[in-house]
Structures are given as structure tokens and as C-alpha cells.
């Protein structure tokens, strides 16, 4: 194995082969297609790009997309944490079953969950008929968007928090309590700080996934411009009006958001890893 | 154990490459693709059977007709992007024009090649209401009554929704001017104020819309299956089909005092049929729509036939309603499209006002 | 990205919380899961069978539906092996070597995960569409990519790209390099080292990655919808067929196909649970702190 300057020497073989294949495949499947989008968006003069990216309808769609995603990720942070807590700390009948179905949204096709949610939450649906007399309408409102995004984001939080919770040092907790701390104080002072990085990562992952979501949302959102229209749908609508540049411009905005989210997630993971190693010492 | 990667990779590549090459044009099995819009699924399912039999009988060739259905605008986009449609049968002339303008895959003269401006059947826009018409919706003005919820798709993506919009607009013009013929005789100020009133009226309708689906069929589902809204603006054919599907006692159809003559158009996609060598069968396919057999299938599937004899046979199904055409009131599709539905057009304006 | 975690061997430790709090928390968890997840899932099955078994089976036997099932299976059959090979190669390069730009590489591999499926479809339209960069060239050479099988495969490849790599990388990083280095210094060849030393200890992660990749490949909707062309019986995958049937007033048919996809999801979950149970039993009691850079969340207790 030839020693490259930028790679530390190793006795293991296959570096050139595997990295070369990884790079080539990454380029072919991900980078070149995405470069096509970037180039298309960049072929617009900046003023024009800015006009498309900031027109009222686009701004309204960002507000919904990010607002609903944030709300869904927050809901998931709260309820996902509670679910992770009950799964890790308590034993109850059916615990293993509940633990298994948490991953279902990963495997459930988004179109199926969208149609199912819309059917269930429609005014005549299984849940909608109980909510309608209370004056709550879920399907075809922004609440529906939040519900769909909550469903697809749930496993990210639970699966991030679970292992961290399981590793919280019991002795610290017990020490806190033996020193007279209430359960709530020991939770706030001992458990929460230990789990915070994992919770933040799960939150960010749920958020990243929610921002790009399309399939499940379009079935349950009313898709009204300015009110219940998400950005990915606006891209599709632009495409269907033969407005390739407009679609590419909005696509570019979303792409930058995704990239930013990923950098944030990586930074959070760094925080978490430092926390993990720091605690070990 | 080792060297498993090689064969798998090679096999995957071979499959991928093999899948990339197009099927040859004139194999023994003749095949054409009809790219259409949402509400014609049932119509073309039956018409394709009829035409396949007819083609076998006259030429002895086995013909396979493949179908593709989605929103009219999104189908036009797919053809522009390279979907190999032999024929397109879309909701409005503008979408076929768009294929010509954006890709040059068919000639500008497409509309003059077949009778009736290449529209073998027509329809109109009617109202679908809940059984017994509880909100008493009888004409366009009732759509904006207090508490009335209107279901119509998004005119940006749905052809049917554009007809809905234009029908409402035409009604408002007639109401203001006291007759659509006065569009050409009234003073410019009078027409201008009528247009403003129409914009206000249409904007008011959209303030009553709780769900803006992407296509006509999705709107019908929202209204019929999900039980949202008090009135659905729909193609007459779509409304009649929904009545058939939903069964008696679920919904009623209300025909307004005046509506628009909707003319869905058809065309052969020149570059595709020339490359595949399917021009003869594609042209025969579309011409067959105009024959008495074709027109009968059209009428059975709730479209209004062009053929007078067939129309007489089904006259009881189609109440007479005063119809205006897009050419009369809006100066044709290109004019209507650029004024009303283009980016920053009237629809965008009234919609952003109505959302505020 | 966390795609998996082992359930902690839990139970009976909730000494710190009062019994009422414990009951309340369990009730809250179960209620939330029921409303957001279980009721919709059960409703799919409920509607699918609302007209009885016969209608259900008839819906699945419709020729267009069978074609959609075949297309979906074929797509997964191509996409999953390719992404598996990629995932293994990427994990080997990233976990077993130190080189500059590693973080960037990982971020780029993750990119498809957070990119909207709509964009995943759009990029191929811009690239291979008749109006796209390569469109004219493809047209003169008579090659169809979008609105045909290759486009569906490409869009699915892009969307499911990170799944296997992302499962393998942290596990292989945790594993360290000593075992492989020992094998190589004893004269083992590269492939032998991988298959005899590395693979046995990462096979559960690999299998889990493959299962998730497969589930996503079969269920993808947004990206495929943009490049499919919706040709009945030819370029409609199962999720698109669900939408088509739904739009044809065939609610039971739509939910029948949806239930099939869901059955797949359930089998996937079952397989995953079994893998975890079996894997947990087989795994050596090895607890290594992960390197401080990436993938710390993948630590399995």
C-alpha cells in the first residue's frame, strides 16, 4: 500500500479500492445529480434567484414547512423522551411489542401513512369523528401536517435517547437521592444533562427528516397556497407549470437547508461523543 | 467466499444497461402509449378495448395500448421531459400547446388536424352537492353564501380547476354586463368594471375553499369520500361518475344557469410516432374517437359527444345549459393562461389577497 | 444517524419515580403511540378487509397490481445489493483508515437522508429529462432513463443510499482494527480478512442496514412519483399503485396494496427484533468507547 500524504499508513489492504469505489459511486448517484440542480439554480442571476426564493408564497411555505417540522420535532422530543423512558425504566405487559413497533414509521411507506392518517382524521374517520364535535379539525389543516411529521419523526428521538438513558449512571442518581434530592431534582440535575446531547441529536434528526417530507403530508394537508402548502409541494407545482428554473431555485434553498441541518447534526454528535468520553473519565 | 462482489456487481450492471435500451419500435407486438388526465381512466379503459378489437379486425395486428393518468399539467410536463407518449388526450388545449412550446415534440398546427379543433368530446362544469341540497345551492351566487365550503382543485396544476375558474369568471361577467355578447358592444369602462367585479367574485369563491387538491379526481375524493365541503365544482363527466360510484342518496348534481363549454383536446405526438413508426395506428386511434362507436363510448362515460345522432340518444342525460366558449369570452387558451394562471397572474393576485 | 438502537435490558429499575408517576408515564406513552401510530396502521387493515377476504384477494390479483408488485420487487432486487456493496466499501474505507476529508465524506454520504424525496426526483429530471443536461444526447442514442425502469432505480438508489453505510460505519469503528491487522500480518488476503474477520462481527448491523434499505426502497413515493410517468402496469410501483387505486374510487383496493406494503414493514420489524435478540445473545460482551468523532449515537449498550 502506497503511503499517501493525506492518509495515515496502515497495514490493511483495500483502501484505494474501497475509497475509490465509494467516491465514484457517491459521485455518480448523489453528487452529479445534485450538481445538476445546483448548476440549474446557479444559471439564474442572483437577483432573480432571490426574487423566486423570497416571493410571498415561497416564504409562507417555508414558514409552514419549518414551523410544522419544529413543532413536530418538539412534540417528538417530549413524547419520544417519555416513551424512551418508559421503555428503558419500566417493565409492563407488551413492552417488547411497543419497543418493536417504534421503528414502524421507518419502514412504513410515506404514501400509506399519509392516506391512513387522512382517512383516520377526516371528519368521518375513526378519530376525526370524535374531534369534530370539539371543533378540532386535523385533516387538511396545519395540524394535520404536524401529525404526519410527528409520525415519521418519532423513531429518531426514541432510538437516540434509549441507549443514552440506559447508560445513565445509576449510582449518581442514587447518590443524589441519598443526599436528599427529590426524584424531580435528580432527574433535572443528573439524568437530563446526561441525556441532553442524545435528545438534541434525535430532535435534529427528526427535524431534518420532517423538513423534506412529501408523501405523507400531501395527503393530509389542504395544500392551500399561503396556508397549508409545504415547500416540496411548491417545487412539484412549479415543475408542473414547466417552471424548471423556479423549481430548481426552491430546490436549491431546500438543499442548503438540508446541508445546514446535517452539519448541525454532526456537531451535535461531536458534543455527544465528547460528553460520553468525558463522563467515562 | 471471496470474489462475490464481482459477479453481483457485473450482474447489476448488465441488468441496468439492458433495462436502459428502449424496446424496438416495430416489434411484432404493436404498442402505443396514451398519456391522459385523471377523469378519463374509465373512458379510455373501455375505448382501448374497442379500438384493439377494431384494429385487429382491420389490419390483423395485435395492439397493446398503455395508459397513464395524472393531473393534466403534470402529464404535459412528463411528455415535455421525455415521456414517450404516442398520443396525448389532455384536459385543455393549453397543455398540449405547452408541449409544442416547451419541447417541439408536436407541430404548432396540431389543433387543425382533427375535426372540432381536435376536441372529440366536450363537457361542462356543474355543482355536486350533498343529498337533498341542504345548503340550497342553485347557482353560482350561492357558492359565496355564508358558511358554504367549496371544493375545487388548484388551477395551477389541474386542468379541470382552470375550467371551474373560468366558468365562474364568465358567469360574473354575464351578471355584470347583462349578457356575454355585450363584451363586444359595451364601453371599455363598463367591461373593465365588470372584469373587476369578476375578479372579486372569483376571489370570494376561493375564500370559501378549505382544500385545494392537485387534481380533479383528488377533489372528488375529498368531497365524496372524506365528506369535506358543501359543494364540489366538477366536470360534468366526473360528477356523473361520482354519482354512479357513490350510489343514490349520497350526492346530487346541480346544473347552474350558465357554464363554460369545456373542450378536452387530443393530439398525436409527432416525434414519438415518427421514431417508433406508430403514426398510422396513433392517428387511427384518435380518429376512431369521432366514429359513432367511439362517440357512443364517450357518451356512456358521461362526456358530451360531438356526433349529433349519438347526442340525441343520450339527450336525457345532459340537461341543456347555456354554454359559452373560452374563445368567446377569454380570447382562447393562450390569452387566458397568460392573464389568469401564469406566475403573478390574476389567480396568484386574488389568491394572495384572499389568503390575507 | 441513529437508525437503530438495542432496547436496553430494562425493567424493574424505576425505583426513583413514584408509582403514580410511573403509571401516568406509561399511559401517556401508550396513548400517544396509539393515536399517532397504531390507529392509522390498524385502519389500513380495517379498510382493506372491509369488503371481505375475496375482494381483498381479487384486488391483489388485478394485473396492474401484480405488475406494480413485480416492479417494486425488481427495483429492490437491484437497488439493495448495489447499496449494500457500496455501504460495505464505504464503511471499510472510513472505519479502517484515517484520511483527510473523512468528515466531509460522511456528511456527503448522509446528504440523501435529509434531502427531500421531491428533490431526489427533480435532480434526475434536470439531468436526464428531454430538457435536461443529458436529454438531447440520450434522445439521439435512443436511451430512456426517466419515465422508465432505470429512472425509478436511480431515484430509489439515491434515496436509500446512506442506509447500509450508516449502520456499518459506527459498528466497524467500534470494532477497532487490531483483529484485521493481525490477520493481514499473518498473511491473510484482503477479501479473506474481510469475510473471515470483519464480517462475522458486523453481520447483524449489516443485515439491519439491508433490511432498512429494502423497506425504504420498496416504500419510496415522492422521488419515484416525479420520475415515473405513471404508465399503468409498466412504471407504477406499489406506493404509486396505492395512489392510483385510491383515485379510482377503489378504496379497498388501495388499502389492500397498502396493507401488503405494511405487512412488509411488519415483517421487517419482526426480522429486526429477531436479529437483535439473536445478535445480543451472540455478541461478545465487548464494550469499547467509540472514537470521539462520529457515530457515537450508534453505541449499543
PDB file of C-alpha atoms in Angstrom, chain B residues 102-303:
ATOM      1  CA  UNK B 102     -41.559  23.762 -24.481  1.00  0.00           C
ATOM      2  CA  UNK B 103     -40.313  20.762 -26.382  1.00  0.00           C
ATOM      3  CA  UNK B 104     -41.329  20.953 -30.032  1.00  0.00           C
ATOM      4  CA  UNK B 105     -42.390  17.333 -29.849  1.00  0.00           C
ATOM      5  CA  UNK B 106     -45.551  18.158 -31.795  1.00  0.00           C
ATOM      6  CA  UNK B 107     -46.315  20.691 -34.519  1.00  0.00           C
ATOM      7  CA  UNK B 108     -47.995  24.040 -33.907  1.00  0.00           C
ATOM      8  CA  UNK B 109     -50.792  23.018 -36.282  1.00  0.00           C
ATOM      9  CA  UNK B 110     -51.909  20.079 -34.150  1.00  0.00           C
ATOM     10  CA  UNK B 111     -55.321  21.557 -33.404  1.00  0.00           C
ATOM     11  CA  UNK B 112     -56.330  21.812 -37.061  1.00  0.00           C
ATOM     12  CA  UNK B 113     -55.641  18.178 -37.892  1.00  0.00           C
ATOM     13  CA  UNK B 114     -58.792  16.702 -36.402  1.00  0.00           C
ATOM     14  CA  UNK B 115     -62.416  17.895 -36.510  1.00  0.00           C
ATOM     15  CA  UNK B 116     -63.859  20.231 -33.883  1.00  0.00           C
ATOM     16  CA  UNK B 117     -60.453  21.729 -33.138  1.00  0.00           C
ATOM     17  CA  UNK B 118     -59.149  18.364 -32.055  1.00  0.00           C
ATOM     18  CA  UNK B 119     -61.706  18.048 -29.253  1.00  0.00           C
ATOM     19  CA  UNK B 120     -63.718  14.846 -29.899  1.00  0.00           C
ATOM     20  CA  UNK B 121     -65.930  15.277 -26.857  1.00  0.00           C
ATOM     21  CA  UNK B 122     -66.944  18.104 -24.567  1.00  0.00           C
ATOM     22  CA  UNK B 123     -68.120  18.567 -21.058  1.00  0.00           C
ATOM     23  CA  UNK B 124     -69.058  21.418 -18.790  1.00  0.00           C
ATOM     24  CA  UNK B 125     -68.732  22.468 -15.193  1.00  0.00           C
ATOM     25  CA  UNK B 126     -71.534  21.600 -12.752  1.00  0.00           C
ATOM     26  CA  UNK B 127     -72.042  21.570  -8.982  1.00  0.00           C
ATOM     27  CA  UNK B 128     -72.116  18.448  -6.834  1.00  0.00           C
ATOM     28  CA  UNK B 129     -73.939  18.920  -3.529  1.00  0.00           C
ATOM     29  CA  UNK B 130     -74.858  16.741  -0.565  1.00  0.00           C
ATOM     30  CA  UNK B 131     -78.065  14.728  -0.818  1.00  0.00           C
ATOM     31  CA  UNK B 132     -81.137  16.935  -0.792  1.00  0.00           C
ATOM     32  CA  UNK B 133     -79.006  20.057  -1.280  1.00  0.00           C
ATOM     33  CA  UNK B 134     -79.131  21.138   2.395  1.00  0.00           C
ATOM     34  CA  UNK B 135     -77.420  24.486   1.705  1.00  0.00           C
ATOM     35  CA  UNK B 136     -79.786  25.152  -1.179  1.00  0.00           C
ATOM     36  CA  UNK B 137     -77.084  25.839  -3.738  1.00  0.00           C
ATOM     37  CA  UNK B 138     -78.730  26.530  -7.084  1.00  0.00           C
ATOM     38  CA  UNK B 139     -76.433  28.872  -8.978  1.00  0.00           C
ATOM     39  CA  UNK B 140     -73.015  30.489  -8.877  1.00  0.00           C
ATOM     40  CA  UNK B 141     -74.022  33.232  -6.442  1.00  0.00           C
ATOM     41  CA  UNK B 142     -74.902  30.620  -3.810  1.00  0.00           C
ATOM     42  CA  UNK B 143     -71.269  29.457  -3.690  1.00  0.00           C
ATOM     43  CA  UNK B 144     -70.290  32.525  -1.710  1.00  0.00           C
ATOM     44  CA  UNK B 145     -73.188  32.301   0.741  1.00  0.00           C
ATOM     45  CA  UNK B 146     -72.349  32.405   4.451  1.00  0.00           C
ATOM     46  CA  UNK B 147     -70.732  29.213   5.730  1.00  0.00           C
ATOM     47  CA  UNK B 148     -70.642  27.479   2.343  1.00  0.00           C
ATOM     48  CA  UNK B 149     -67.483  25.449   1.753  1.00  0.00           C
ATOM     49  CA  UNK B 150     -66.462  24.965  -1.880  1.00  0.00           C
ATOM     50  CA  UNK B 151     -64.189  22.159  -3.097  1.00  0.00           C
ATOM     51  CA  UNK B 152     -62.216  22.761  -6.280  1.00  0.00           C
ATOM     52  CA  UNK B 153     -58.663  21.748  -7.236  1.00  0.00           C
ATOM     53  CA  UNK B 154     -55.683  24.022  -7.767  1.00  0.00           C
ATOM     54  CA  UNK B 155     -55.868  25.810 -11.152  1.00  0.00           C
ATOM     55  CA  UNK B 156     -52.086  25.836 -11.270  1.00  0.00           C
ATOM     56  CA  UNK B 157     -51.906  22.067 -11.549  1.00  0.00           C
ATOM     57  CA  UNK B 158     -55.357  20.903 -12.596  1.00  0.00           C
ATOM     58  CA  UNK B 159     -56.979  21.437 -15.965  1.00  0.00           C
ATOM     59  CA  UNK B 160     -60.454  20.928 -14.549  1.00  0.00           C
ATOM     60  CA  UNK B 161     -59.814  23.613 -11.947  1.00  0.00           C
ATOM     61  CA  UNK B 162     -58.993  26.096 -14.702  1.00  0.00           C
ATOM     62  CA  UNK B 163     -62.330  25.373 -16.354  1.00  0.00           C
ATOM     63  CA  UNK B 164     -64.024  25.878 -12.955  1.00  0.00           C
ATOM     64  CA  UNK B 165     -62.318  29.194 -12.509  1.00  0.00           C
ATOM     65  CA  UNK B 166     -63.124  30.420 -15.997  1.00  0.00           C
ATOM     66  CA  UNK B 167     -66.748  29.270 -15.725  1.00  0.00           C
ATOM     67  CA  UNK B 168     -67.183  31.323 -12.536  1.00  0.00           C
ATOM     68  CA  UNK B 169     -65.465  34.278 -14.153  1.00  0.00           C
ATOM     69  CA  UNK B 170     -67.702  34.084 -17.231  1.00  0.00           C
ATOM     70  CA  UNK B 171     -70.798  33.892 -15.047  1.00  0.00           C
ATOM     71  CA  UNK B 172     -69.754  37.031 -13.149  1.00  0.00           C
ATOM     72  CA  UNK B 173     -69.121  38.890 -16.401  1.00  0.00           C
ATOM     73  CA  UNK B 174     -72.541  37.957 -17.685  1.00  0.00           C
ATOM     74  CA  UNK B 175     -74.182  39.024 -14.431  1.00  0.00           C
ATOM     75  CA  UNK B 176     -72.429  42.405 -14.526  1.00  0.00           C
ATOM     76  CA  UNK B 177     -72.949  43.113 -18.202  1.00  0.00           C
ATOM     77  CA  UNK B 178     -76.392  41.544 -18.547  1.00  0.00           C
ATOM     78  CA  UNK B 179     -75.222  39.245 -21.338  1.00  0.00           C
ATOM     79  CA  UNK B 180     -71.904  37.966 -22.601  1.00  0.00           C
ATOM     80  CA  UNK B 181     -72.475  39.349 -26.104  1.00  0.00           C
ATOM     81  CA  UNK B 182     -72.138  42.787 -24.547  1.00  0.00           C
ATOM     82  CA  UNK B 183     -68.418  42.052 -24.002  1.00  0.00           C
ATOM     83  CA  UNK B 184     -68.002  43.250 -27.566  1.00  0.00           C
ATOM     84  CA  UNK B 185     -70.555  46.066 -27.587  1.00  0.00           C
ATOM     85  CA  UNK B 186     -70.231  47.679 -24.157  1.00  0.00           C
ATOM     86  CA  UNK B 187     -67.880  50.565 -23.456  1.00  0.00           C
ATOM     87  CA  UNK B 188     -64.335  49.850 -22.324  1.00  0.00           C
ATOM     88  CA  UNK B 189     -65.060  51.259 -18.844  1.00  0.00           C
ATOM     89  CA  UNK B 190     -68.073  49.051 -18.452  1.00  0.00           C
ATOM     90  CA  UNK B 191     -66.105  45.943 -19.436  1.00  0.00           C
ATOM     91  CA  UNK B 192     -63.280  46.964 -17.138  1.00  0.00           C
ATOM     92  CA  UNK B 193     -65.564  47.318 -14.126  1.00  0.00           C
ATOM     93  CA  UNK B 194     -67.231  44.014 -14.971  1.00  0.00           C
ATOM     94  CA  UNK B 195     -63.801  42.344 -15.056  1.00  0.00           C
ATOM     95  CA  UNK B 196     -63.031  43.815 -11.662  1.00  0.00           C
ATOM     96  CA  UNK B 197     -66.293  42.527 -10.258  1.00  0.00           C
ATOM     97  CA  UNK B 198     -65.477  39.109 -11.724  1.00  0.00           C
ATOM     98  CA  UNK B 199     -62.061  39.093 -10.061  1.00  0.00           C
ATOM     99  CA  UNK B 200     -63.740  39.948  -6.778  1.00  0.00           C
ATOM    100  CA  UNK B 201     -66.349  37.240  -7.196  1.00  0.00           C
ATOM    101  CA  UNK B 202     -63.812  34.534  -8.077  1.00  0.00           C
ATOM    102  CA  UNK B 203     -61.582  35.655  -5.205  1.00  0.00           C
ATOM    103  CA  UNK B 204     -64.581  35.368  -2.895  1.00  0.00           C
ATOM    104  CA  UNK B 205     -65.175  31.790  -4.088  1.00  0.00           C
ATOM    105  CA  UNK B 206     -61.582  30.855  -3.246  1.00  0.00           C
ATOM    106  CA  UNK B 207     -62.063  32.274   0.247  1.00  0.00           C
ATOM    107  CA  UNK B 208     -64.649  29.515   0.658  1.00  0.00           C
ATOM    108  CA  UNK B 209     -62.229  26.743  -0.380  1.00  0.00           C
ATOM    109  CA  UNK B 210     -60.814  24.684   2.534  1.00  0.00           C
ATOM    110  CA  UNK B 211     -58.774  22.168   0.485  1.00  0.00           C
ATOM    111  CA  UNK B 212     -57.030  22.806  -2.805  1.00  0.00           C
ATOM    112  CA  UNK B 213     -56.149  19.401  -4.233  1.00  0.00           C
ATOM    113  CA  UNK B 214     -53.750  18.921  -7.105  1.00  0.00           C
ATOM    114  CA  UNK B 215     -56.177  17.218  -9.441  1.00  0.00           C
ATOM    115  CA  UNK B 216     -59.880  16.914 -10.236  1.00  0.00           C
ATOM    116  CA  UNK B 217     -60.091  13.322  -9.001  1.00  0.00           C
ATOM    117  CA  UNK B 218     -58.428  14.155  -5.712  1.00  0.00           C
ATOM    118  CA  UNK B 219     -61.030  16.886  -5.153  1.00  0.00           C
ATOM    119  CA  UNK B 220     -63.859  14.476  -5.871  1.00  0.00           C
ATOM    120  CA  UNK B 221     -62.366  12.099  -3.298  1.00  0.00           C
ATOM    121  CA  UNK B 222     -62.097  14.894  -0.760  1.00  0.00           C
ATOM    122  CA  UNK B 223     -65.752  15.764  -1.256  1.00  0.00           C
ATOM    123  CA  UNK B 224     -67.269  12.308  -1.612  1.00  0.00           C
ATOM    124  CA  UNK B 225     -65.068  10.008   0.492  1.00  0.00           C
ATOM    125  CA  UNK B 226     -63.844  12.423   3.152  1.00  0.00           C
ATOM    126  CA  UNK B 227     -67.064  14.345   3.464  1.00  0.00           C
ATOM    127  CA  UNK B 228     -65.422  17.773   3.307  1.00  0.00           C
ATOM    128  CA  UNK B 229     -67.298  20.782   1.911  1.00  0.00           C
ATOM    129  CA  UNK B 230     -70.843  21.639   0.830  1.00  0.00           C
ATOM    130  CA  UNK B 231     -70.370  21.889  -2.922  1.00  0.00           C
ATOM    131  CA  UNK B 232     -67.869  20.459  -5.378  1.00  0.00           C
ATOM    132  CA  UNK B 233     -67.155  22.219  -8.647  1.00  0.00           C
ATOM    133  CA  UNK B 234     -66.562  19.407 -11.087  1.00  0.00           C
ATOM    134  CA  UNK B 235     -66.513  18.298 -14.656  1.00  0.00           C
ATOM    135  CA  UNK B 236     -69.968  17.098 -15.596  1.00  0.00           C
ATOM    136  CA  UNK B 237     -68.480  13.705 -16.515  1.00  0.00           C
ATOM    137  CA  UNK B 238     -66.695  13.491 -13.173  1.00  0.00           C
ATOM    138  CA  UNK B 239     -69.887  14.452 -11.333  1.00  0.00           C
ATOM    139  CA  UNK B 240     -71.956  11.805 -13.148  1.00  0.00           C
ATOM    140  CA  UNK B 241     -69.308   9.166 -12.458  1.00  0.00           C
ATOM    141  CA  UNK B 242     -69.167  10.151  -8.789  1.00  0.00           C
ATOM    142  CA  UNK B 243     -72.962   9.861  -8.636  1.00  0.00           C
ATOM    143  CA  UNK B 244     -72.666   6.350 -10.087  1.00  0.00           C
ATOM    144  CA  UNK B 245     -69.909   5.362  -7.636  1.00  0.00           C
ATOM    145  CA  UNK B 246     -71.378   6.937  -4.518  1.00  0.00           C
ATOM    146  CA  UNK B 247     -74.807   5.487  -5.189  1.00  0.00           C
ATOM    147  CA  UNK B 248     -78.193   7.170  -4.907  1.00  0.00           C
ATOM    148  CA  UNK B 249     -78.942   9.195  -1.819  1.00  0.00           C
ATOM    149  CA  UNK B 250     -75.426  10.433  -1.180  1.00  0.00           C
ATOM    150  CA  UNK B 251     -74.960  13.340  -3.542  1.00  0.00           C
ATOM    151  CA  UNK B 252     -76.944  15.390  -6.050  1.00  0.00           C
ATOM    152  CA  UNK B 253     -75.924  17.251  -9.165  1.00  0.00           C
ATOM    153  CA  UNK B 254     -76.971  20.863  -9.683  1.00  0.00           C
ATOM    154  CA  UNK B 255     -76.618  22.464 -13.099  1.00  0.00           C
ATOM    155  CA  UNK B 256     -76.016  26.213 -12.917  1.00  0.00           C
ATOM    156  CA  UNK B 257     -77.786  28.744 -15.148  1.00  0.00           C
ATOM    157  CA  UNK B 258     -74.738  29.255 -17.310  1.00  0.00           C
ATOM    158  CA  UNK B 259     -71.427  27.464 -17.628  1.00  0.00           C
ATOM    159  CA  UNK B 260     -68.429  27.001 -19.858  1.00  0.00           C
ATOM    160  CA  UNK B 261     -68.074  24.593 -22.764  1.00  0.00           C
ATOM    161  CA  UNK B 262     -65.065  22.527 -21.710  1.00  0.00           C
ATOM    162  CA  UNK B 263     -63.228  21.056 -24.666  1.00  0.00           C
ATOM    163  CA  UNK B 264     -60.637  18.413 -23.760  1.00  0.00           C
ATOM    164  CA  UNK B 265     -58.287  18.007 -26.690  1.00  0.00           C
ATOM    165  CA  UNK B 266     -56.283  15.170 -28.206  1.00  0.00           C
ATOM    166  CA  UNK B 267     -53.152  15.051 -30.365  1.00  0.00           C
ATOM    167  CA  UNK B 268     -50.549  12.746 -31.860  1.00  0.00           C
ATOM    168  CA  UNK B 269     -47.020  13.402 -30.577  1.00  0.00           C
ATOM    169  CA  UNK B 270     -45.112  13.714 -33.849  1.00  0.00           C
ATOM    170  CA  UNK B 271     -41.549  12.989 -32.828  1.00  0.00           C
ATOM    171  CA  UNK B 272     -42.509   9.889 -30.866  1.00  0.00           C
ATOM    172  CA  UNK B 273     -44.708   8.257 -33.503  1.00  0.00           C
ATOM    173  CA  UNK B 274     -42.155   9.012 -36.203  1.00  0.00           C
ATOM    174  CA  UNK B 275     -39.362   7.418 -34.226  1.00  0.00           C
ATOM    175  CA  UNK B 276     -41.408   4.397 -33.191  1.00  0.00           C
ATOM    176  CA  UNK B 277     -43.169   4.083 -36.525  1.00  0.00           C
ATOM    177  CA  UNK B 278     -46.597   4.182 -34.925  1.00  0.00           C
ATOM    178  CA  UNK B 279     -48.064   7.182 -36.730  1.00  0.00           C
ATOM    179  CA  UNK B 280     -50.679   5.194 -38.636  1.00  0.00           C
ATOM    180  CA  UNK B 281     -52.108   3.479 -35.588  1.00  0.00           C
ATOM    181  CA  UNK B 282     -51.888   6.588 -33.397  1.00  0.00           C
ATOM    182  CA  UNK B 283     -53.795   8.684 -35.923  1.00  0.00           C
ATOM    183  CA  UNK B 284     -56.370   5.949 -36.442  1.00  0.00           C
ATOM    184  CA  UNK B 285     -56.768   5.735 -32.654  1.00  0.00           C
ATOM    185  CA  UNK B 286     -57.674   9.392 -32.333  1.00  0.00           C
ATOM    186  CA  UNK B 287     -59.885   9.382 -35.457  1.00  0.00           C
ATOM    187  CA  UNK B 288     -61.748   6.412 -34.006  1.00  0.00           C
ATOM    188  CA  UNK B 289     -62.896   8.666 -31.181  1.00  0.00           C
ATOM    189  CA  UNK B 290     -65.020  10.533 -33.738  1.00  0.00           C
ATOM    190  CA  UNK B 291     -66.760   7.441 -35.162  1.00  0.00           C
ATOM    191  CA  UNK B 292     -70.263   6.532 -33.970  1.00  0.00           C
ATOM    192  CA  UNK B 293     -68.768   3.617 -31.967  1.00  0.00           C
ATOM    193  CA  UNK B 294     -66.216   5.878 -30.327  1.00  0.00           C
ATOM    194  CA  UNK B 295     -68.777   8.589 -29.666  1.00  0.00           C
ATOM    195  CA  UNK B 296     -71.091   6.051 -28.068  1.00  0.00           C
ATOM    196  CA  UNK B 297     -68.371   5.004 -25.614  1.00  0.00           C
ATOM    197  CA  UNK B 298     -67.662   8.666 -24.958  1.00  0.00           C
ATOM    198  CA  UNK B 299     -71.320   9.304 -24.168  1.00  0.00           C
ATOM    199  CA  UNK B 300     -71.558   6.216 -21.942  1.00  0.00           C
ATOM    200  CA  UNK B 301     -68.709   7.612 -19.902  1.00  0.00           C
ATOM    201  CA  UNK B 302     -70.514  10.861 -19.285  1.00  0.00           C
ATOM    202  CA  UNK B 303     -68.798  13.105 -21.804  1.00  0.00           C
TER     203      UNK B 303
END
